[in-house]
Amino acid sequence: MFVPCDRGGGSASSDFKGFTLLMPAVSVGNVGQLATDLVISTLNMTKVGYFYTDCLVPMVGNNPYATAEENSMELSINAEVYSLPSKKLVVLQIRSPFIKNKYRPFCQTLLSWVKSSKCARVVLLSSSHAYQRDDEQLLGTPLRYLLTPDLEKAVGGLMQELNWKEMEKVAAYPGINDTEKVLHIPGGGITKLLFTESCSKGIQMAVLLKFCSEGDNIPDAFALVNYLNEWLQLVKSEVNTSSQWKIPSSWRLLFGNGLPPALF
C-alpha cells in the first residue's frame, strides 16, 4: 500500500482526489516503464512516497533521475510514487518484475488504493509481442488503446477525433471458431487482468500499448509517450518528437558501461 515520504508532505500526499494515475505494466521490452521514466524526468516530478508490496521482486538502487552529484546517492526501490499537483498527475513507477502468482493480489491492492486515494482515472502504459499479432493488427499503426466502460463515456469521442485504433479482439479458437472473440495481450504482463478488474469495479482506466519486440526499446518508449501526449498534453508542442522529452541519467546504464580500458 502507499507509504508517503517526508518530501511529499507526509500523510497529506496520500489524497490524490481528481488526479490521473499514470503507471506502467511490466511488459515486453519494458516499454511502459521506459515511457514512464521520460514523463517523470521531463516534468521533474517530486517523489512523494512508495508503494509497499510483497508482489514485486525486492530491489534497491541509486536515484534514476539524478541531476547532480548531490542527489545521485539517493536510494530508490521497486515501486515509487511521484506527483505533480499543477497537472493533477500522480505516477507509480514499477522497476522490478512480479513474483510468480502475485499478479492478482497486486491488482487488488492497487485498485483499492486508487479508490481510497480518490484518483479520477488510471492510465496504464503497456506493450505486446509484435510477432503474435493477427492479420487485422498488422494494419496501420502499432499503437492501440483500451477504455473501460466508465471512461469510454467521458473520453471515447476524443479518441475518435484523434483517429486512434482500439485494441482488436482476436479469435478465441483460431481456425476452429473465428466468431468468438477475446481480448488477447501476449507479453502484456498484468495489463489484461488489471483492465478487466477495472471494468468490473467501475474504475476509469485507459490502456495505451505498443506492439514491439525485445531489443533496444528506447524508440518504442518515445513512440508510446508521444501517443500519451497526444491525449493528455503533458508537454506542449505542435509536433510530438523525441527531443521534447528529457532522458533520465540512468539510461546511460541501459546497455552497460562497456569494458574498462584497464583491461587492454
Short mmCIF file of C-alpha atoms in Angstrom, two decimals:
data_model
loop_
_atom_site.label_atom_id
_atom_site.label_comp_id
_atom_site.label_asym_id
_atom_site.label_seq_id
_atom_site.Cartn_x
_atom_site.Cartn_y
_atom_site.Cartn_z
CA MET A 1 0.00 0.00 0.00
CA PHE A 2 1.04 3.65 -0.37
CA VAL A 3 3.58 4.92 2.17
CA PRO A 4 4.21 8.69 2.00
CA CYS A 5 7.69 10.13 2.44
CA ASP A 6 8.61 13.39 4.18
CA ARG A 7 9.50 15.15 0.93
CA GLY A 8 5.95 14.74 -0.35
CA GLY A 9 4.37 16.44 2.62
CA GLY A 10 3.72 13.45 4.84
CA SER A 11 0.29 11.86 5.05
CA ALA A 12 -1.37 14.73 3.17
CA SER A 13 0.18 13.44 -0.06
CA SER A 14 -1.94 10.28 0.10
CA ASP A 15 -5.01 12.19 -1.13
CA PHE A 16 -4.92 12.45 -4.93
CA LYS A 17 -8.52 13.47 -5.45
CA GLY A 18 -9.18 14.20 -9.10
CA PHE A 19 -5.65 13.18 -10.17
CA THR A 20 -4.79 10.96 -13.13
CA LEU A 21 -2.69 7.96 -12.06
CA LEU A 22 -0.12 7.02 -14.69
CA MET A 23 1.70 3.70 -14.35
CA PRO A 24 3.45 1.05 -16.47
CA ALA A 25 2.79 -2.62 -16.88
CA VAL A 26 5.91 -4.79 -16.65
CA SER A 27 5.60 -5.98 -20.23
CA VAL A 28 7.64 -6.93 -23.29
CA GLY A 29 10.61 -4.63 -23.81
CA ASN A 30 9.84 -2.70 -20.60
CA VAL A 31 8.33 -0.07 -22.90
CA GLY A 32 5.80 1.21 -20.38
CA GLN A 33 8.48 1.63 -17.72
CA LEU A 34 10.80 3.49 -20.10
CA ALA A 35 7.96 5.79 -21.19
CA THR A 36 7.11 6.45 -17.55
CA ASP A 37 10.76 7.36 -16.92
CA LEU A 38 10.51 10.02 -19.62
CA VAL A 39 7.41 11.55 -18.04
CA ILE A 40 8.92 11.69 -14.53
CA SER A 41 12.24 13.09 -15.79
CA THR A 42 10.79 15.67 -18.19
CA LEU A 43 8.21 17.03 -15.76
CA ASN A 44 10.74 16.97 -12.89
CA MET A 45 8.19 15.22 -10.70
CA THR A 46 8.62 15.02 -6.93
CA LYS A 47 8.81 11.66 -5.19
CA VAL A 48 6.01 11.63 -2.61
CA GLY A 49 6.11 8.04 -1.42
CA TYR A 50 6.47 4.35 -2.02
CA PHE A 51 4.09 1.55 -2.93
CA TYR A 52 4.80 -1.14 -0.38
CA THR A 53 4.00 -4.63 -1.68
CA ASP A 54 5.30 -8.18 -1.45
CA CYS A 55 4.19 -8.86 -5.02
CA LEU A 56 7.33 -7.44 -6.67
CA VAL A 57 10.90 -8.70 -6.61
CA PRO A 58 12.75 -6.57 -4.00
CA MET A 59 15.39 -4.21 -5.35
CA VAL A 60 17.26 -1.05 -4.41
CA GLY A 61 19.42 1.30 -6.43
CA ASN A 62 20.62 4.85 -6.87
CA ASN A 63 18.37 7.73 -7.89
CA PRO A 64 17.49 7.05 -11.57
CA TYR A 65 16.69 10.71 -12.19
CA ALA A 66 19.81 12.23 -10.64
CA THR A 67 20.71 15.68 -11.96
CA ALA A 68 23.76 16.37 -9.78
CA GLU A 69 26.22 14.57 -7.54
CA GLU A 70 24.26 15.74 -4.50
CA ASN A 71 21.14 13.73 -5.34
CA SER A 72 22.78 10.84 -7.19
CA MET A 73 23.23 8.83 -4.00
CA GLU A 74 19.55 8.88 -3.03
CA LEU A 75 18.11 5.38 -2.91
CA SER A 76 15.21 4.12 -4.99
CA ILE A 77 13.21 0.91 -4.60
CA ASN A 78 10.95 -1.27 -6.75
CA ALA A 79 7.74 0.81 -6.66
CA GLU A 80 7.71 4.56 -6.07
CA VAL A 81 5.12 7.31 -6.38
CA TYR A 82 5.73 10.73 -7.93
CA SER A 83 3.37 13.70 -8.05
CA LEU A 84 2.84 16.93 -10.00
CA PRO A 85 -0.15 18.78 -8.47
CA SER A 86 -0.11 21.51 -11.14
CA LYS A 87 -1.12 18.92 -13.74
CA LYS A 88 -3.19 16.76 -11.37
CA LEU A 89 -0.84 13.91 -12.19
CA VAL A 90 0.47 11.10 -9.99
CA VAL A 91 2.83 8.43 -11.30
CA LEU A 92 3.54 4.97 -9.94
CA GLN A 93 6.81 3.70 -11.37
CA ILE A 94 7.48 -0.05 -11.14
CA ARG A 95 11.10 -1.17 -11.51
CA SER A 96 11.11 -4.93 -10.93
CA PRO A 97 9.20 -7.98 -12.18
CA PHE A 98 6.32 -9.64 -10.39
CA ILE A 99 6.75 -12.65 -8.15
CA LYS A 100 5.03 -15.75 -9.54
CA ASN A 101 1.29 -15.95 -8.78
CA LYS A 102 1.25 -12.43 -7.33
CA TYR A 103 -0.48 -10.65 -10.24
CA ARG A 104 -3.97 -10.80 -8.76
CA PRO A 105 -3.09 -9.70 -5.19
CA PHE A 106 -1.19 -6.74 -6.65
CA CYS A 107 -4.12 -5.70 -8.83
CA GLN A 108 -6.50 -5.90 -5.89
CA THR A 109 -4.21 -3.82 -3.67
CA LEU A 110 -3.58 -1.27 -6.41
CA LEU A 111 -7.25 -0.75 -7.26
CA SER A 112 -8.09 -0.49 -3.58
CA TRP A 113 -5.52 2.33 -3.33
CA VAL A 114 -6.94 4.02 -6.43
CA LYS A 115 -10.34 4.17 -4.77
CA SER A 116 -9.07 5.23 -1.34
CA SER A 117 -6.83 7.95 -2.80
CA LYS A 118 -9.76 9.21 -4.94
CA CYS A 119 -7.86 9.16 -8.24
CA ALA A 120 -10.14 10.17 -11.10
CA ARG A 121 -8.72 7.71 -13.62
CA VAL A 122 -5.83 5.36 -14.32
CA VAL A 123 -3.68 5.30 -17.47
CA LEU A 124 -1.68 2.10 -17.95
CA LEU A 125 1.27 2.13 -20.35
CA SER A 126 1.95 -1.31 -21.80
CA SER A 127 3.25 -3.32 -24.74
CA SER A 128 2.53 -6.58 -26.53
CA HIS A 129 4.50 -9.04 -28.65
CA ALA A 130 4.59 -7.81 -32.25
CA TYR A 131 5.08 -11.32 -33.62
CA GLN A 132 1.78 -12.53 -32.16
CA ARG A 133 -0.45 -10.03 -33.97
CA ASP A 134 -3.26 -11.33 -36.14
CA ASP A 135 -3.85 -10.10 -39.71
CA GLU A 136 -6.04 -7.17 -38.65
CA GLN A 137 -3.50 -5.97 -36.10
CA LEU A 138 -0.78 -5.88 -38.75
CA LEU A 139 -2.53 -2.99 -40.49
CA GLY A 140 -1.74 0.64 -39.74
CA THR A 141 -0.17 1.99 -36.57
CA PRO A 142 1.43 -0.34 -33.98
CA LEU A 143 -0.22 1.72 -31.21
CA ARG A 144 -3.53 0.72 -29.60
CA TYR A 145 -5.80 1.78 -26.77
CA LEU A 146 -8.47 0.31 -24.49
CA LEU A 147 -11.05 2.11 -22.36
CA THR A 148 -13.17 0.75 -19.54
CA PRO A 149 -16.92 1.45 -19.99
CA ASP A 150 -16.85 4.21 -17.35
CA LEU A 151 -14.02 6.06 -19.10
CA GLU A 152 -15.47 5.40 -22.56
CA LYS A 153 -18.40 7.66 -21.66
CA ALA A 154 -16.03 10.50 -20.79
CA VAL A 155 -13.32 10.39 -23.48
CA GLY A 156 -14.48 7.94 -26.15
CA GLY A 157 -15.36 10.77 -28.52
CA LEU A 158 -11.90 12.32 -28.15
CA MET A 159 -10.23 9.05 -29.10
CA GLN A 160 -12.29 9.03 -32.28
CA GLU A 161 -11.19 12.59 -33.04
CA LEU A 162 -7.57 11.57 -32.58
CA ASN A 163 -8.13 8.67 -35.03
CA TRP A 164 -6.76 6.21 -32.51
CA LYS A 165 -7.23 2.48 -33.07
CA GLU A 166 -8.84 0.42 -30.34
CA MET A 167 -7.16 -2.87 -29.46
CA GLU A 168 -8.82 -5.56 -31.55
CA LYS A 169 -10.21 -8.73 -30.06
CA VAL A 170 -8.96 -11.94 -31.65
CA ALA A 171 -10.49 -15.35 -32.27
CA ALA A 172 -10.60 -17.47 -29.13
CA TYR A 173 -10.03 -20.63 -31.16
CA PRO A 174 -8.29 -19.65 -34.45
CA GLY A 175 -9.14 -21.93 -37.33
CA ILE A 176 -11.82 -23.71 -35.30
CA ASN A 177 -14.22 -20.98 -34.24
CA ASP A 178 -13.44 -17.49 -35.56
CA THR A 179 -16.71 -15.95 -34.36
CA GLU A 180 -15.93 -16.00 -30.63
CA LYS A 181 -13.60 -13.05 -29.94
CA VAL A 182 -11.50 -12.38 -26.82
CA LEU A 183 -9.07 -9.75 -25.62
CA HIS A 184 -5.54 -11.12 -26.01
CA ILE A 185 -2.42 -9.15 -24.96
CA PRO A 186 0.56 -11.56 -25.19
CA GLY A 187 3.59 -10.22 -23.35
CA GLY A 188 1.45 -7.61 -21.61
CA GLY A 189 2.02 -8.80 -18.04
CA ILE A 190 -0.75 -7.56 -15.73
CA THR A 191 -2.39 -5.48 -18.47
CA LYS A 192 -5.38 -7.69 -19.27
CA LEU A 193 -6.08 -8.62 -15.63
CA LEU A 194 -5.85 -5.02 -14.41
CA PHE A 195 -8.08 -3.83 -17.24
CA THR A 196 -10.78 -6.45 -16.73
CA GLU A 197 -10.73 -5.92 -12.94
CA SER A 198 -11.14 -2.17 -13.52
CA CYS A 199 -14.09 -2.83 -15.81
CA SER A 200 -15.83 -4.95 -13.16
CA LYS A 201 -15.13 -2.47 -10.35
CA GLY A 202 -16.32 0.61 -12.26
CA ILE A 203 -12.87 2.24 -12.33
CA GLN A 204 -12.00 4.61 -15.16
CA MET A 205 -8.94 3.13 -16.87
CA ALA A 206 -7.23 3.58 -20.21
CA VAL A 207 -4.61 1.20 -21.56
CA LEU A 208 -2.16 2.61 -24.12
CA LEU A 209 0.09 -0.01 -25.67
CA LYS A 210 2.54 -0.61 -28.48
CA PHE A 211 3.30 -3.78 -30.38
CA CYS A 212 7.06 -4.36 -30.17
CA SER A 213 9.87 -6.89 -29.87
CA GLU A 214 12.63 -7.28 -27.29
CA GLY A 215 15.81 -5.34 -28.03
CA ASP A 216 16.63 -1.66 -27.95
CA ASN A 217 13.17 -0.44 -26.96
CA ILE A 218 14.01 3.24 -26.49
CA PRO A 219 12.32 4.20 -29.82
CA ASP A 220 9.22 2.28 -28.70
CA ALA A 221 9.19 4.23 -25.43
CA PHE A 222 9.33 7.55 -27.29
CA ALA A 223 6.51 6.42 -29.58
CA LEU A 224 4.36 5.41 -26.61
CA VAL A 225 4.97 8.58 -24.59
CA ASN A 226 4.21 10.72 -27.67
CA TYR A 227 0.99 8.74 -28.06
CA LEU A 228 0.13 9.53 -24.44
CA ASN A 229 0.97 13.19 -25.01
CA GLU A 230 -1.48 13.45 -27.90
CA TRP A 231 -4.22 12.88 -25.35
CA LEU A 232 -3.05 14.34 -22.04
CA GLN A 233 -0.86 17.16 -23.41
CA LEU A 234 1.73 16.76 -20.67
CA VAL A 235 4.27 18.60 -22.81
CA LYS A 236 3.02 21.38 -25.04
CA SER A 237 4.25 21.14 -28.62
CA GLU A 238 2.89 21.32 -32.14
CA VAL A 239 4.55 18.10 -33.24
CA ASN A 240 5.41 15.17 -30.98
CA THR A 241 9.14 14.44 -31.22
CA SER A 242 11.70 12.69 -29.05
CA SER A 243 13.58 15.95 -28.44
CA GLN A 244 10.84 17.32 -26.19
CA TRP A 245 11.46 14.61 -23.59
CA LYS A 246 14.31 14.68 -21.07
CA ILE A 247 16.24 11.41 -20.98
CA PRO A 248 16.97 10.38 -17.36
CA SER A 249 20.58 9.94 -16.30
CA SER A 250 20.00 6.23 -15.54
CA TRP A 251 19.50 5.47 -19.23
CA ARG A 252 23.26 5.69 -19.71
CA LEU A 253 23.41 2.29 -17.98
CA LEU A 254 20.73 0.52 -20.05
CA PHE A 255 23.27 -1.45 -22.05
CA GLY A 256 26.12 -1.42 -19.54
CA ASN A 257 29.23 0.75 -19.37
CA GLY A 258 31.38 -1.20 -21.75
CA LEU A 259 34.68 -2.86 -20.93
CA PRO A 260 37.05 -0.97 -18.59
CA PRO A 261 40.03 0.47 -20.52
CA ALA A 262 42.35 -1.05 -17.89
CA LEU A 263 41.64 -4.49 -19.39
CA PHE A 264 43.56 -3.62 -22.57
#
